[in-house]
Short mmCIF file of C-alpha atoms in Angstrom, two decimals:
data_model
loop_
_atom_site.label_atom_id
_atom_site.label_comp_id
_atom_site.label_asym_id
_atom_site.label_seq_id
_atom_site.Cartn_x
_atom_site.Cartn_y
_atom_site.Cartn_z
CA MET G 180 47.75 -15.39 -130.16
CA ILE G 181 49.69 -15.18 -133.41
CA ILE G 182 52.44 -12.59 -133.58
CA ASN G 183 52.08 -9.91 -136.24
CA ARG G 184 53.09 -6.35 -136.89
CA GLN G 185 50.20 -5.03 -134.81
CA ASN G 186 51.04 -6.84 -131.60
CA TYR G 187 54.80 -7.55 -131.81
CA GLN G 188 55.56 -4.87 -129.14
CA ILE G 189 53.58 -6.84 -126.54
CA TRP G 190 55.60 -9.93 -127.44
CA ILE G 191 58.89 -8.01 -127.09
CA ILE G 192 57.90 -6.62 -123.66
CA ASP G 193 56.81 -10.05 -122.51
CA TYR G 194 60.09 -11.46 -123.78
CA TYR G 195 62.15 -9.09 -121.68
CA ASP G 196 59.86 -9.62 -118.71
CA GLY G 197 60.43 -13.39 -119.00
CA GLN G 198 56.78 -14.05 -119.66
CA LEU G 199 57.35 -16.10 -122.85
CA ASP G 200 58.09 -19.80 -122.82
CA ASN G 201 60.67 -21.33 -125.18
CA PHE G 202 58.22 -21.99 -127.96
CA GLN G 203 56.84 -18.44 -127.85
CA ALA G 204 60.39 -17.00 -127.75
CA GLU G 205 61.28 -19.00 -130.85
CA MET G 206 58.14 -17.66 -132.55
CA LEU G 207 59.26 -14.09 -131.71
CA MET G 208 62.77 -14.71 -133.07
CA ASP G 209 61.33 -16.26 -136.22
CA PHE G 210 59.06 -13.23 -136.66
CA LEU G 211 62.02 -10.81 -136.24
CA SER G 212 64.08 -12.74 -138.78
CA LYS G 213 61.28 -12.30 -141.24
CA ASN G 214 60.94 -8.61 -140.33
CA PRO G 215 64.50 -7.29 -139.99
CA ASP G 216 63.35 -3.64 -139.82
CA LEU G 217 62.03 -4.37 -136.32
CA ILE G 218 65.30 -5.74 -134.93
CA SER G 219 66.58 -2.29 -133.97
CA GLU G 220 63.40 -1.68 -132.04
CA PHE G 221 63.78 -5.04 -130.30
CA GLU G 222 67.30 -4.06 -129.24
CA TYR G 223 66.10 -0.65 -128.06
CA TYR G 224 63.97 -2.28 -125.37
CA THR G 225 67.08 -3.68 -123.72
CA GLU G 226 68.00 -0.14 -122.78
CA LEU G 227 64.71 0.31 -120.92
CA ILE G 228 65.39 -2.45 -118.42
CA LEU G 229 66.58 -1.11 -115.08
CA SER G 230 68.98 -3.02 -112.92
CA ALA G 231 68.42 -3.17 -109.19
CA ASP G 232 71.34 -0.91 -108.38
CA GLN G 233 69.92 1.75 -110.68
CA VAL G 234 66.77 2.13 -108.55
CA ASN G 235 66.96 4.80 -105.91
CA LYS G 236 65.57 3.70 -102.58
CA PHE G 237 62.59 5.69 -101.32
CA ASP G 238 63.29 7.42 -98.05
CA ASN G 239 60.21 6.47 -96.06
CA THR G 240 61.55 8.22 -93.01
CA SER G 241 60.22 11.38 -94.61
CA LEU G 242 56.72 10.14 -93.74
CA LEU G 243 57.42 9.95 -90.04
CA HIS G 244 56.21 12.82 -87.92
CA THR G 245 56.78 13.83 -84.38
CA PRO G 246 53.59 14.20 -82.32
CA GLU G 247 53.96 17.94 -82.54
CA GLN G 248 53.83 17.76 -86.34
CA LEU G 249 50.50 15.92 -86.39
CA THR G 250 47.45 17.98 -87.27
CA ASN G 251 44.48 18.16 -84.93
CA GLU G 252 42.49 15.99 -87.30
CA GLN G 253 45.20 13.33 -87.22
CA VAL G 254 45.25 13.44 -83.44
CA GLU G 255 41.48 13.04 -83.42
CA HIS G 256 41.80 10.13 -85.78
CA PHE G 257 44.25 8.38 -83.46
CA ALA G 258 42.01 9.10 -80.48
CA ILE G 259 39.01 7.55 -82.21
CA ALA G 260 41.08 4.60 -83.36
CA LEU G 261 42.18 4.00 -79.79
CA THR G 262 38.65 4.15 -78.40
CA GLU G 263 37.33 1.92 -81.19
CA ASN G 264 40.05 -0.67 -80.53
CA ASP G 265 41.34 -0.35 -84.07
CA LEU G 266 45.00 -0.16 -83.13
CA ASP G 267 47.40 -3.04 -82.79
CA GLU G 268 49.21 -3.60 -79.53
CA ASN G 269 52.26 -1.46 -80.35
CA GLN G 270 50.18 1.42 -81.64
CA ARG G 271 47.95 1.25 -78.62
CA LYS G 272 50.92 1.46 -76.26
CA GLU G 273 52.39 4.32 -78.23
CA ILE G 274 49.15 6.34 -78.21
CA THR G 275 48.57 5.56 -74.55
CA GLU G 276 52.02 6.92 -73.76
CA LEU G 277 51.30 10.01 -75.83
CA LYS G 278 48.12 10.50 -73.82
CA LYS G 279 50.26 10.91 -70.72
CA THR G 280 52.64 13.42 -72.23
CA ASP G 281 50.76 15.24 -74.96
CA PRO G 282 47.81 17.41 -73.86
CA ARG G 283 46.21 17.24 -77.32
CA PHE G 284 46.12 13.46 -77.23
CA ARG G 285 44.92 13.48 -73.64
CA LYS G 286 42.07 15.86 -74.38
CA ASN G 287 40.90 14.09 -77.52
CA ILE G 288 41.11 10.62 -76.07
CA ASN G 289 39.16 11.73 -73.02
CA ILE G 290 36.46 13.23 -75.21
CA TYR G 291 36.09 10.28 -77.56
CA GLU G 292 36.01 7.84 -74.70
CA LYS G 293 32.88 9.66 -73.57
CA ILE G 294 31.20 9.98 -76.97
CA LYS G 295 29.67 6.54 -76.69
CA LEU G 296 25.94 6.06 -76.58
CA GLU G 297 24.47 4.06 -73.76
CA PRO G 298 21.21 2.28 -74.64
CA LEU G 299 18.11 3.93 -73.27
CA ASP G 300 15.62 1.93 -71.23
CA THR G 301 13.03 2.06 -74.00
CA MET G 302 11.01 -1.16 -74.27
CA TYR G 303 8.91 -2.35 -77.15
CA PRO G 304 5.37 -1.84 -75.87
CA ASP G 305 3.56 -4.39 -78.04
CA LYS G 306 5.80 -7.35 -77.39
CA SER G 307 2.94 -9.56 -76.27
CA ARG G 308 1.38 -9.28 -79.72
CA LEU G 309 4.46 -10.69 -81.37
CA PHE G 310 4.52 -13.99 -79.55
CA LYS G 311 3.19 -16.94 -81.49
CA ILE G 312 1.02 -19.36 -79.57
CA PRO G 313 0.52 -22.90 -80.84
CA VAL G 314 -3.03 -23.51 -82.08
CA ARG G 315 -3.75 -26.14 -79.43
CA ARG G 316 -2.69 -23.84 -76.63
CA LYS G 317 -4.68 -21.03 -78.20
CA VAL G 318 -7.83 -23.16 -78.13
CA ILE G 319 -7.22 -24.09 -74.51
CA ILE G 320 -6.66 -20.47 -73.55
CA ARG G 321 -9.85 -19.41 -75.28
CA LEU G 322 -11.72 -22.20 -73.56
CA VAL G 323 -10.35 -21.23 -70.17
CA ASN G 324 -11.19 -17.59 -70.85
CA THR G 325 -14.71 -18.52 -71.82
CA VAL G 326 -15.18 -20.66 -68.74
CA SER G 327 -13.69 -17.95 -66.56
CA ALA G 328 -16.05 -15.38 -68.02
CA ALA G 329 -19.02 -17.67 -67.48
CA ALA G 330 -17.88 -18.36 -63.93
CA SER G 331 -17.49 -14.65 -63.28
CA VAL G 332 -20.99 -14.01 -64.53
CA ALA G 333 -22.30 -16.83 -62.40
CA ILE G 334 -20.54 -15.58 -59.28
CA ILE G 335 -21.66 -12.01 -59.80
CA THR G 336 -25.17 -13.21 -60.42
CA GLY G 337 -24.98 -15.43 -57.37
CA LEU G 338 -23.77 -12.65 -55.13
CA PHE G 339 -26.43 -10.38 -56.52
CA LEU G 340 -29.09 -12.93 -55.73
CA ILE G 341 -27.66 -13.66 -52.29
CA PHE G 342 -27.86 -10.11 -51.17
CA ILE G 343 -31.11 -9.32 -52.90
CA GLY G 344 -32.58 -12.58 -51.63
CA ASN G 345 -31.48 -11.92 -48.08
CA ARG G 346 -32.95 -8.47 -48.19
CA ASP G 347 -36.27 -9.83 -49.30
CA GLU G 348 -36.56 -12.65 -46.85
CA SER G 349 -34.59 -11.89 -43.76
CA SER G 350 -32.68 -8.70 -43.54
CA ASP G 351 -35.58 -6.45 -44.28
CA MET G 352 -37.64 -8.22 -41.67
CA LEU G 353 -34.84 -7.88 -39.20
CA VAL G 354 -34.54 -4.22 -39.89
CA SER G 355 -38.26 -3.64 -39.77
CA ALA G 356 -38.54 -5.57 -36.55
CA ASP G 357 -35.84 -3.54 -34.96
CA SER G 358 -34.59 -0.64 -36.97
CA GLN G 359 -32.37 0.36 -34.08
CA SER G 360 -30.56 -2.93 -34.00
CA LYS G 361 -26.91 -2.91 -34.73
CA TYR G 362 -26.92 -6.68 -35.17
CA ASN G 363 -27.74 -6.98 -38.81
CA THR G 364 -25.06 -9.32 -40.03
CA GLY G 365 -26.33 -12.63 -38.81
CA GLN G 366 -29.10 -15.05 -39.42
CA ILE G 367 -32.61 -15.11 -38.10
CA GLU G 368 -34.18 -18.44 -37.56
CA LYS G 369 -37.92 -18.40 -37.51
CA ASP G 370 -40.98 -20.36 -38.53
CA ARG G 371 -39.07 -23.58 -38.86
CA PRO G 372 -39.58 -26.89 -37.16
CA PRO G 373 -37.94 -26.77 -33.79
CA LEU G 374 -35.25 -29.28 -33.20
CA ILE G 375 -33.94 -28.19 -29.87
CA ASP G 376 -36.03 -27.18 -26.99
CA ILE G 377 -34.14 -24.97 -24.62
CA THR G 378 -37.30 -23.84 -22.97
CA GLU G 379 -36.39 -25.63 -19.85
CA ASP G 380 -32.82 -24.46 -19.77
CA LEU G 381 -33.29 -20.91 -20.76
CA PRO G 382 -35.25 -19.35 -17.93
CA SER G 383 -32.69 -20.13 -15.34
CA TYR G 384 -29.92 -18.58 -17.32
CA ILE G 385 -31.48 -15.80 -19.27
CA THR G 386 -29.98 -12.73 -17.78
CA ALA G 387 -28.29 -9.97 -19.64
CA ARG G 388 -24.69 -10.71 -20.58
CA SER G 389 -24.66 -14.04 -18.80
CA ASP G 390 -23.75 -17.49 -20.00
CA ILE G 391 -26.24 -20.18 -20.86
CA ILE G 392 -25.58 -23.83 -21.25
CA ILE G 393 -27.30 -25.57 -24.14
CA SER G 394 -27.11 -29.29 -24.31
CA LYS G 395 -26.95 -29.50 -28.12
CA PRO G 396 -25.32 -27.49 -30.87
CA VAL G 397 -27.40 -24.64 -32.17
CA ILE G 398 -25.41 -23.64 -35.17
CA ASN G 399 -27.36 -24.43 -38.33
CA THR G 400 -30.10 -25.73 -36.12
CA GLU G 401 -33.56 -24.48 -35.30
CA ILE G 402 -34.22 -23.40 -31.76
CA ILE G 403 -37.54 -23.07 -30.03
CA LEU G 404 -37.93 -20.36 -27.48
CA PRO G 405 -40.36 -20.17 -24.64
CA GLU G 406 -43.53 -18.47 -25.63
CA THR G 407 -42.88 -15.81 -23.10
CA LEU G 408 -39.37 -15.05 -22.32
CA PRO G 409 -38.67 -14.35 -18.68
CA VAL G 410 -36.73 -11.26 -19.44
CA ASN G 411 -39.22 -8.55 -20.15
CA GLU G 412 -37.15 -6.46 -22.49
CA LEU G 413 -35.76 -9.30 -24.56
CA GLU G 414 -36.47 -9.05 -28.24
CA ARG G 415 -33.77 -11.16 -29.68
CA ILE G 416 -31.24 -13.46 -28.17
CA HIS G 417 -27.82 -13.06 -29.62
CA ILE G 418 -26.03 -16.34 -29.17
CA LYS G 419 -22.40 -16.41 -30.03
CA PRO G 420 -20.23 -19.52 -30.01
CA LEU G 421 -17.28 -19.18 -27.71
CA GLU G 422 -15.13 -21.40 -29.86
CA ALA G 423 -14.73 -21.76 -33.57
CA MET G 424 -16.94 -24.49 -34.93
CA GLY G 425 -13.95 -26.38 -36.24
CA ASN G 426 -12.79 -27.02 -32.70
CA ILE G 427 -16.08 -28.28 -31.35
CA ASN G 428 -16.88 -31.91 -31.04
CA LEU G 429 -20.39 -32.18 -32.37
CA GLN G 430 -21.34 -35.40 -30.66
CA ASN G 431 -23.14 -35.20 -27.36
CA THR G 432 -21.06 -32.51 -25.87
CA GLN G 433 -22.28 -29.53 -24.06
CA TYR G 434 -21.71 -26.27 -25.89
CA GLN G 435 -21.25 -23.11 -24.10
CA TYR G 436 -22.66 -20.01 -25.68
CA LEU G 437 -22.50 -16.54 -24.50
CA LEU G 438 -25.69 -14.66 -24.22
CA ALA G 439 -23.99 -11.73 -25.77
CA GLU G 440 -26.78 -9.24 -25.92
CA THR G 441 -30.36 -8.79 -25.03
CA LEU G 442 -32.47 -6.27 -26.80
CA SER G 443 -35.94 -4.90 -26.39
CA TYR G 444 -38.52 -7.64 -26.71
CA PRO G 445 -41.59 -6.95 -28.81
CA ALA G 446 -44.65 -9.11 -28.39
CA SER G 447 -44.80 -9.95 -32.09
CA TYR G 448 -41.63 -11.82 -32.76
CA PRO G 449 -39.05 -13.41 -30.57
CA GLY G 450 -36.25 -13.99 -33.06
CA ILE G 451 -32.94 -15.57 -32.31
CA TYR G 452 -29.81 -13.99 -33.61
CA ILE G 453 -27.20 -16.64 -34.07
CA GLU G 454 -23.78 -15.51 -35.14
CA LYS G 455 -22.13 -17.86 -37.56
CA PRO G 456 -18.59 -19.02 -37.01
CA ASP G 457 -15.96 -17.11 -38.99
CA MET G 458 -15.75 -18.03 -42.65
CA SER G 459 -13.35 -16.99 -45.35
CA VAL G 460 -14.72 -15.06 -48.32
CA ARG G 461 -14.57 -18.16 -50.47
CA GLU G 462 -16.40 -20.23 -47.87
CA PHE G 463 -18.96 -17.47 -47.42
CA ILE G 464 -19.65 -17.35 -51.15
CA ALA G 465 -19.79 -21.13 -51.45
CA TYR G 466 -22.11 -21.45 -48.46
CA HIS G 467 -24.54 -18.81 -49.68
CA ILE G 468 -24.54 -19.92 -53.29
CA ARG G 469 -25.50 -23.42 -52.13
CA LYS G 470 -28.01 -22.20 -49.60
CA ASP G 471 -29.66 -19.31 -51.39
CA ILE G 472 -29.28 -20.13 -55.06
CA LEU G 473 -28.96 -23.88 -55.28
CA ASN G 474 -31.46 -24.30 -52.43
CA ASP G 475 -29.25 -26.82 -50.71
CA ASN G 476 -30.91 -27.86 -47.45
CA ASP G 477 -27.61 -28.72 -45.90
CA PRO G 478 -25.15 -26.26 -47.39
CA ASP G 479 -21.51 -26.44 -46.53
CA PRO G 480 -18.79 -23.92 -47.15
CA GLU G 481 -16.61 -26.33 -49.08
CA ARG G 482 -15.09 -25.26 -52.36
CA LEU G 483 -17.61 -24.89 -55.16
CA LYS G 484 -17.48 -27.34 -58.01
CA ALA G 485 -17.54 -26.19 -61.60
CA TRP G 486 -21.01 -27.55 -62.29
CA GLU G 487 -22.36 -25.90 -59.18
CA ILE G 488 -21.12 -22.54 -60.46
CA ALA G 489 -22.69 -23.25 -63.83
CA ASP G 490 -25.95 -24.26 -62.17
CA ALA G 491 -25.92 -21.11 -60.07
CA GLY G 492 -25.34 -19.03 -63.16
CA ILE G 493 -28.16 -20.71 -65.00
CA LYS G 494 -30.55 -20.18 -62.11
CA GLY G 495 -29.41 -16.57 -61.97
CA PHE G 496 -30.12 -16.08 -65.66
CA ASN G 497 -33.49 -17.74 -65.26
CA LYS G 498 -34.41 -15.45 -62.43
CA VAL G 499 -33.10 -12.24 -63.95
CA LEU G 500 -34.09 -12.80 -67.57
CA GLY G 501 -37.07 -15.10 -67.16
CA TRP G 502 -35.46 -17.95 -69.06
CA ASN G 503 -36.19 -21.57 -68.40
CA MET G 504 -32.91 -23.39 -68.48
CA GLN G 505 -32.11 -26.37 -66.33
CA LEU G 506 -28.91 -28.07 -65.39
CA GLU G 507 -29.09 -31.41 -63.70
CA THR G 508 -26.07 -33.19 -62.34
CA ALA G 509 -25.29 -36.36 -60.48
CA GLU G 510 -22.20 -36.93 -58.42
CA ASN G 511 -20.47 -40.20 -57.79
CA GLU G 512 -19.36 -41.44 -54.40
CA SER G 513 -16.12 -39.54 -54.49
CA GLY G 514 -17.92 -36.29 -55.22
CA GLY G 515 -16.96 -36.20 -58.88
CA LEU G 516 -19.34 -35.43 -61.71
CA GLN G 517 -20.99 -38.56 -62.98
CA PHE G 518 -23.73 -37.18 -65.16
CA ILE G 519 -24.69 -33.78 -66.48
CA SER G 520 -27.76 -32.71 -68.39
CA PHE G 521 -28.59 -29.30 -69.75
CA THR G 522 -32.03 -28.39 -71.02
CA SER G 523 -33.29 -25.19 -72.55
CA GLU G 524 -35.93 -24.22 -75.05
CA LEU G 525 -33.43 -24.46 -77.87
CA VAL G 526 -30.85 -26.98 -76.77
CA LYS G 527 -30.81 -30.23 -74.90
CA PHE G 528 -27.59 -31.86 -73.89
CA ASP G 529 -26.57 -34.67 -71.61
CA HIS G 530 -23.30 -36.40 -71.02
CA ASP G 531 -21.82 -39.13 -68.86
CA SER G 532 -18.64 -37.80 -67.44
CA LYS G 533 -15.63 -40.07 -67.08
CA LYS G 534 -13.47 -37.77 -65.10
CA ASN G 535 -14.01 -35.71 -62.04
CA GLU G 536 -14.02 -32.08 -62.91
CA PRO G 537 -11.84 -29.90 -60.82
CA GLY G 538 -13.48 -27.65 -58.29
CA LEU G 539 -13.36 -23.91 -58.36
CA MET R 275 13.75 -22.04 -86.13
CA THR R 276 10.99 -23.48 -83.98
CA PRO R 277 8.02 -21.44 -82.71
CA GLN R 278 9.62 -21.56 -79.28
CA GLU R 279 12.82 -20.11 -80.71
CA PHE R 280 10.77 -17.50 -82.52
CA ASN R 281 9.21 -16.49 -79.21
CA LYS R 282 12.65 -16.35 -77.67
CA ALA R 283 13.75 -14.08 -80.51
CA VAL R 284 10.79 -11.86 -79.64
CA GLU R 285 11.71 -11.89 -75.98
CA ASP R 286 15.40 -11.25 -76.53
CA TYR R 287 15.55 -8.91 -79.49
CA SER R 288 12.30 -6.97 -79.90
CA ASP R 289 13.32 -4.28 -77.42
CA ARG R 290 16.70 -3.90 -79.09
CA ILE R 291 15.23 -3.71 -82.57
CA TYR R 292 12.68 -1.20 -81.38
CA ARG R 293 15.32 1.00 -79.76
CA PHE R 294 17.44 0.86 -82.89
CA VAL R 295 14.55 1.80 -85.16
CA LEU R 296 13.11 4.36 -82.78
CA LYS R 297 16.38 6.22 -82.43
CA SER R 298 16.89 6.06 -86.16
CA MET R 299 13.44 7.26 -87.14
CA ASP R 300 12.35 9.25 -84.10
CA ASP R 301 8.77 8.13 -84.68
CA SER R 302 7.37 5.68 -82.15
CA GLU R 303 4.33 4.59 -84.14
CA ARG R 304 6.27 3.88 -87.28
CA SER R 305 8.97 2.20 -85.24
CA LYS R 306 6.39 -0.14 -83.78
CA ASP R 307 5.18 -0.91 -87.30
CA VAL R 308 8.70 -1.65 -88.45
CA VAL R 309 9.30 -4.03 -85.56
CA GLN R 310 6.01 -5.78 -86.16
CA ASP R 311 6.76 -6.01 -89.85
CA CYS R 312 10.17 -7.53 -89.13
CA TYR R 313 8.74 -10.22 -86.93
CA GLU R 314 5.98 -11.00 -89.40
CA LYS R 315 8.62 -11.51 -92.06
CA LEU R 316 10.64 -13.61 -89.66
CA TRP R 317 7.58 -15.76 -88.95
CA ILE R 318 6.95 -16.22 -92.66
CA ASN R 319 10.54 -17.42 -93.06
CA VAL R 320 10.74 -19.13 -89.72
CA GLU R 321 11.66 -22.49 -91.14
CA GLU R 322 14.49 -21.16 -93.27
CA ILE R 323 16.19 -18.95 -90.69
CA ASP R 324 18.39 -20.39 -88.00
CA PHE R 325 17.89 -18.97 -84.54
CA SER R 326 21.58 -18.15 -84.21
CA LYS R 327 21.25 -15.80 -87.18
CA SER R 328 17.91 -14.34 -86.26
CA LYS R 329 19.28 -11.29 -84.49
CA ALA R 330 21.36 -10.15 -87.44
CA TRP R 331 18.48 -11.01 -89.78
CA LEU R 332 16.09 -8.90 -87.74
CA PHE R 333 18.46 -5.95 -87.63
CA THR R 334 19.09 -6.21 -91.34
CA THR R 335 15.38 -6.38 -92.11
CA ALA R 336 14.64 -3.54 -89.71
CA HIS R 337 17.36 -1.42 -91.26
CA ASN R 338 16.17 -2.04 -94.80
CA THR R 339 12.52 -1.42 -93.91
CA MET R 340 13.46 1.72 -92.09
CA ILE R 341 15.58 3.00 -94.96
CA ASP R 342 12.72 2.46 -97.36
CA ILE R 343 10.40 4.48 -95.14
CA ILE R 344 12.90 7.24 -94.52
CA ARG R 345 13.71 7.60 -98.18
CA LYS R 346 10.07 7.53 -99.10
CA ASP R 347 9.33 10.29 -96.66
CA LYS R 348 12.55 12.15 -97.41
CA LYS R 349 13.05 12.65 -93.75
CA ILE R 350 16.81 12.49 -93.85
CA ILE R 351 18.30 15.23 -91.75
CA THR R 352 21.88 15.88 -92.64
CA ASP R 353 24.56 16.91 -90.27
CA SER R 354 25.35 20.08 -92.22
CA SER R 355 21.75 21.28 -92.16
CA GLN R 356 21.52 21.57 -88.41
CA ASN R 357 25.01 21.74 -87.09
CA LYS R 358 24.21 23.83 -84.08
CA GLU R 359 25.97 23.27 -80.83
CA ILE R 360 23.67 21.21 -78.68
CA TYR R 361 24.93 22.28 -75.31
CA GLU R 362 23.51 25.72 -75.90
CA GLN R 363 19.98 24.31 -75.81
CA GLY R 364 20.09 23.60 -72.12
CA TYR R 365 20.01 19.78 -72.11
CA THR R 366 21.44 17.97 -69.17
CA GLY R 367 23.18 14.63 -69.02
CA LEU R 368 25.79 13.57 -71.52
CA ASN R 369 23.90 10.53 -72.74
CA GLU R 370 20.84 12.63 -73.51
CA ILE R 371 22.97 15.16 -75.33
CA LEU R 372 24.60 12.40 -77.34
CA HIS R 373 21.21 11.05 -78.32
CA ARG R 374 20.14 14.51 -79.41
CA CYS R 375 23.26 14.70 -81.51
CA LEU R 376 22.53 11.29 -82.91
CA GLY R 377 19.21 12.54 -84.20
CA ARG R 378 21.01 15.09 -86.29
CA LEU R 379 23.36 12.70 -87.99
CA ASN R 380 22.52 11.46 -91.42
CA GLU R 381 20.87 8.09 -91.60
CA SER R 382 23.90 5.99 -92.53
CA TRP R 383 26.04 7.48 -89.77
CA ARG R 384 23.25 7.13 -87.26
CA SER R 385 22.73 3.47 -88.04
CA VAL R 386 26.36 2.49 -87.73
CA ILE R 387 26.77 4.38 -84.46
CA LEU R 388 23.66 2.75 -83.01
CA LEU R 389 24.73 -0.71 -84.06
CA ARG R 390 28.22 -0.10 -82.74
CA ASP R 391 27.32 1.44 -79.39
CA TYR R 392 24.00 -0.25 -78.62
CA GLU R 393 24.77 -3.72 -79.88
CA GLY R 394 28.56 -3.80 -79.91
CA TYR R 395 28.66 -5.13 -83.45
CA SER R 396 31.98 -5.32 -85.30
CA TYR R 397 32.61 -3.38 -88.49
CA ARG R 398 32.03 -6.55 -90.49
CA GLU R 399 28.71 -7.30 -88.80
CA ILE R 400 27.54 -3.73 -89.22
CA GLY R 401 28.53 -3.95 -92.85
CA GLU R 402 26.42 -7.07 -93.30
CA ILE R 403 23.41 -5.39 -91.73
CA THR R 404 23.67 -2.07 -93.50
CA GLY R 405 25.01 -3.31 -96.82
CA GLN R 406 28.21 -1.33 -96.54
CA SER R 407 31.78 -2.53 -96.88
CA GLU R 408 33.83 -2.91 -93.72
CA ALA R 409 35.93 0.09 -94.74
CA GLN R 410 32.84 2.20 -95.35
CA VAL R 411 31.51 1.31 -91.94
CA LYS R 412 34.76 2.31 -90.29
CA ILE R 413 34.89 5.60 -92.15
CA ASN R 414 31.28 6.34 -91.30
CA ILE R 415 31.84 5.62 -87.63
CA TYR R 416 34.88 7.88 -87.52
CA ARG R 417 33.06 10.67 -89.30
CA ALA R 418 30.00 10.26 -87.11
CA ARG R 419 32.10 10.45 -83.97
CA MET R 420 33.81 13.60 -85.17
CA ALA R 421 30.48 15.11 -86.18
CA MET R 422 29.01 14.37 -82.77
CA ARG R 423 32.02 15.90 -81.13
CA ASN R 424 31.60 19.03 -83.21
CA MET R 425 27.90 19.19 -82.39
CA ILE R 426 28.55 18.97 -78.73
CA GLY R 427 30.99 21.80 -79.13
CA LYS R 428 33.03 22.64 -76.14
CA MET R 429 32.98 19.33 -74.40
CA GLU R 430 34.34 20.67 -71.16
CA MET R 431 31.12 22.63 -70.74
CA VAL R 432 28.99 19.56 -70.43
CA VAL R 433 31.40 16.89 -69.14
#
């Protein structure tokens, strides 16, 4: 910046403040020599400079107050500062001491310590919607859901058919044969090829609530009865295994059964009431789905396989809706799925499976 | 941030964000919308945002979204408009009373108090979330505390 008559005062002030370097100071002096009317003004500025001893010291002790002199608002301010941890160590000690001696500090600090919100137990209700699921996992979940739904339909259909089927073929007959009977939870064997002839054994043992000895297992087996039972009032023989089937050796061992009950004996039908060994719900469902829906001649209560459930569902749909779908499967030696074929009016599908599908 | 970290952010922070917004707006449906909106924005920017900063990001986004809604609806209730002593209304439990008082604070005071007491944020962190300077945050917290104290009235009657 070039010095001129419009800005020379800034240069003079900077000169006295020591802000000009040697070159700039020489410029100022050169300017003053060319403008001698300004020299008196330049000298006047020397009188405006204060020396250190001329400055009165400010008495900051006037700002100090005793606790009694503090206003309520100031006390509140200190109380909040203490509870918000805004004070340094010395201030904190000082205020803490005042809390012990000064009732205003004590009251305010106590109050502001308590004016702190504690989070409520409110939870975000739609959290599950916020989670992001990888696409692959999403597909798997949908697949599992679909299969589960299909399995549920199949099971419900199967159970429906089991109970409806039993009513049609057995239970109703049982009830009609003996509407007074309280034994309506078992199985009636009739009109089937006899495999065991206990005709010879039975007469000697057939007394009410007595034991009979049968030389072969009767569970899941047809039994032939004597044409005329020796007990006049016998309608149905209720044979109950004394042991669980799992504990019985099935090979050439004598099995002891309790003749648990004898009922009135009509001339028309001498049925046998054979109580099945205890089964879990899962075994019960598996056994009856195989026996009543899949028409398995030798059903077992083992865990159902996925394709068996699907087959049961398809048969259920066919029966209920009149469709004509078919599912054919072949198992390998280890019981895994080797081949599956699905046929309907619209779709035909077959596939050689490489892996065993998991059971239900 | 990975999708797994995003899900962790949902697990860890969604309740906190919801509480913060709910207590600020006092409207559960809109609060749910705000939370959902926040996480949708987070998902859109999931690759740019580091997980360590996701909490502050979510609070900032929630605060800004909430402010927009509140200002749009002009639902701000100022302290001076309803400065009645709460204890007279028969509420029980100090925390409940404090939350009632909170509902009567103006929005900026309410936010800083919630972030301070619920989340334990520092003045600087609250300033970053709410867009205020550190000094403003401190002043607002002090004023909010004093306002709540005045609303409660004679503290010895409820404490």
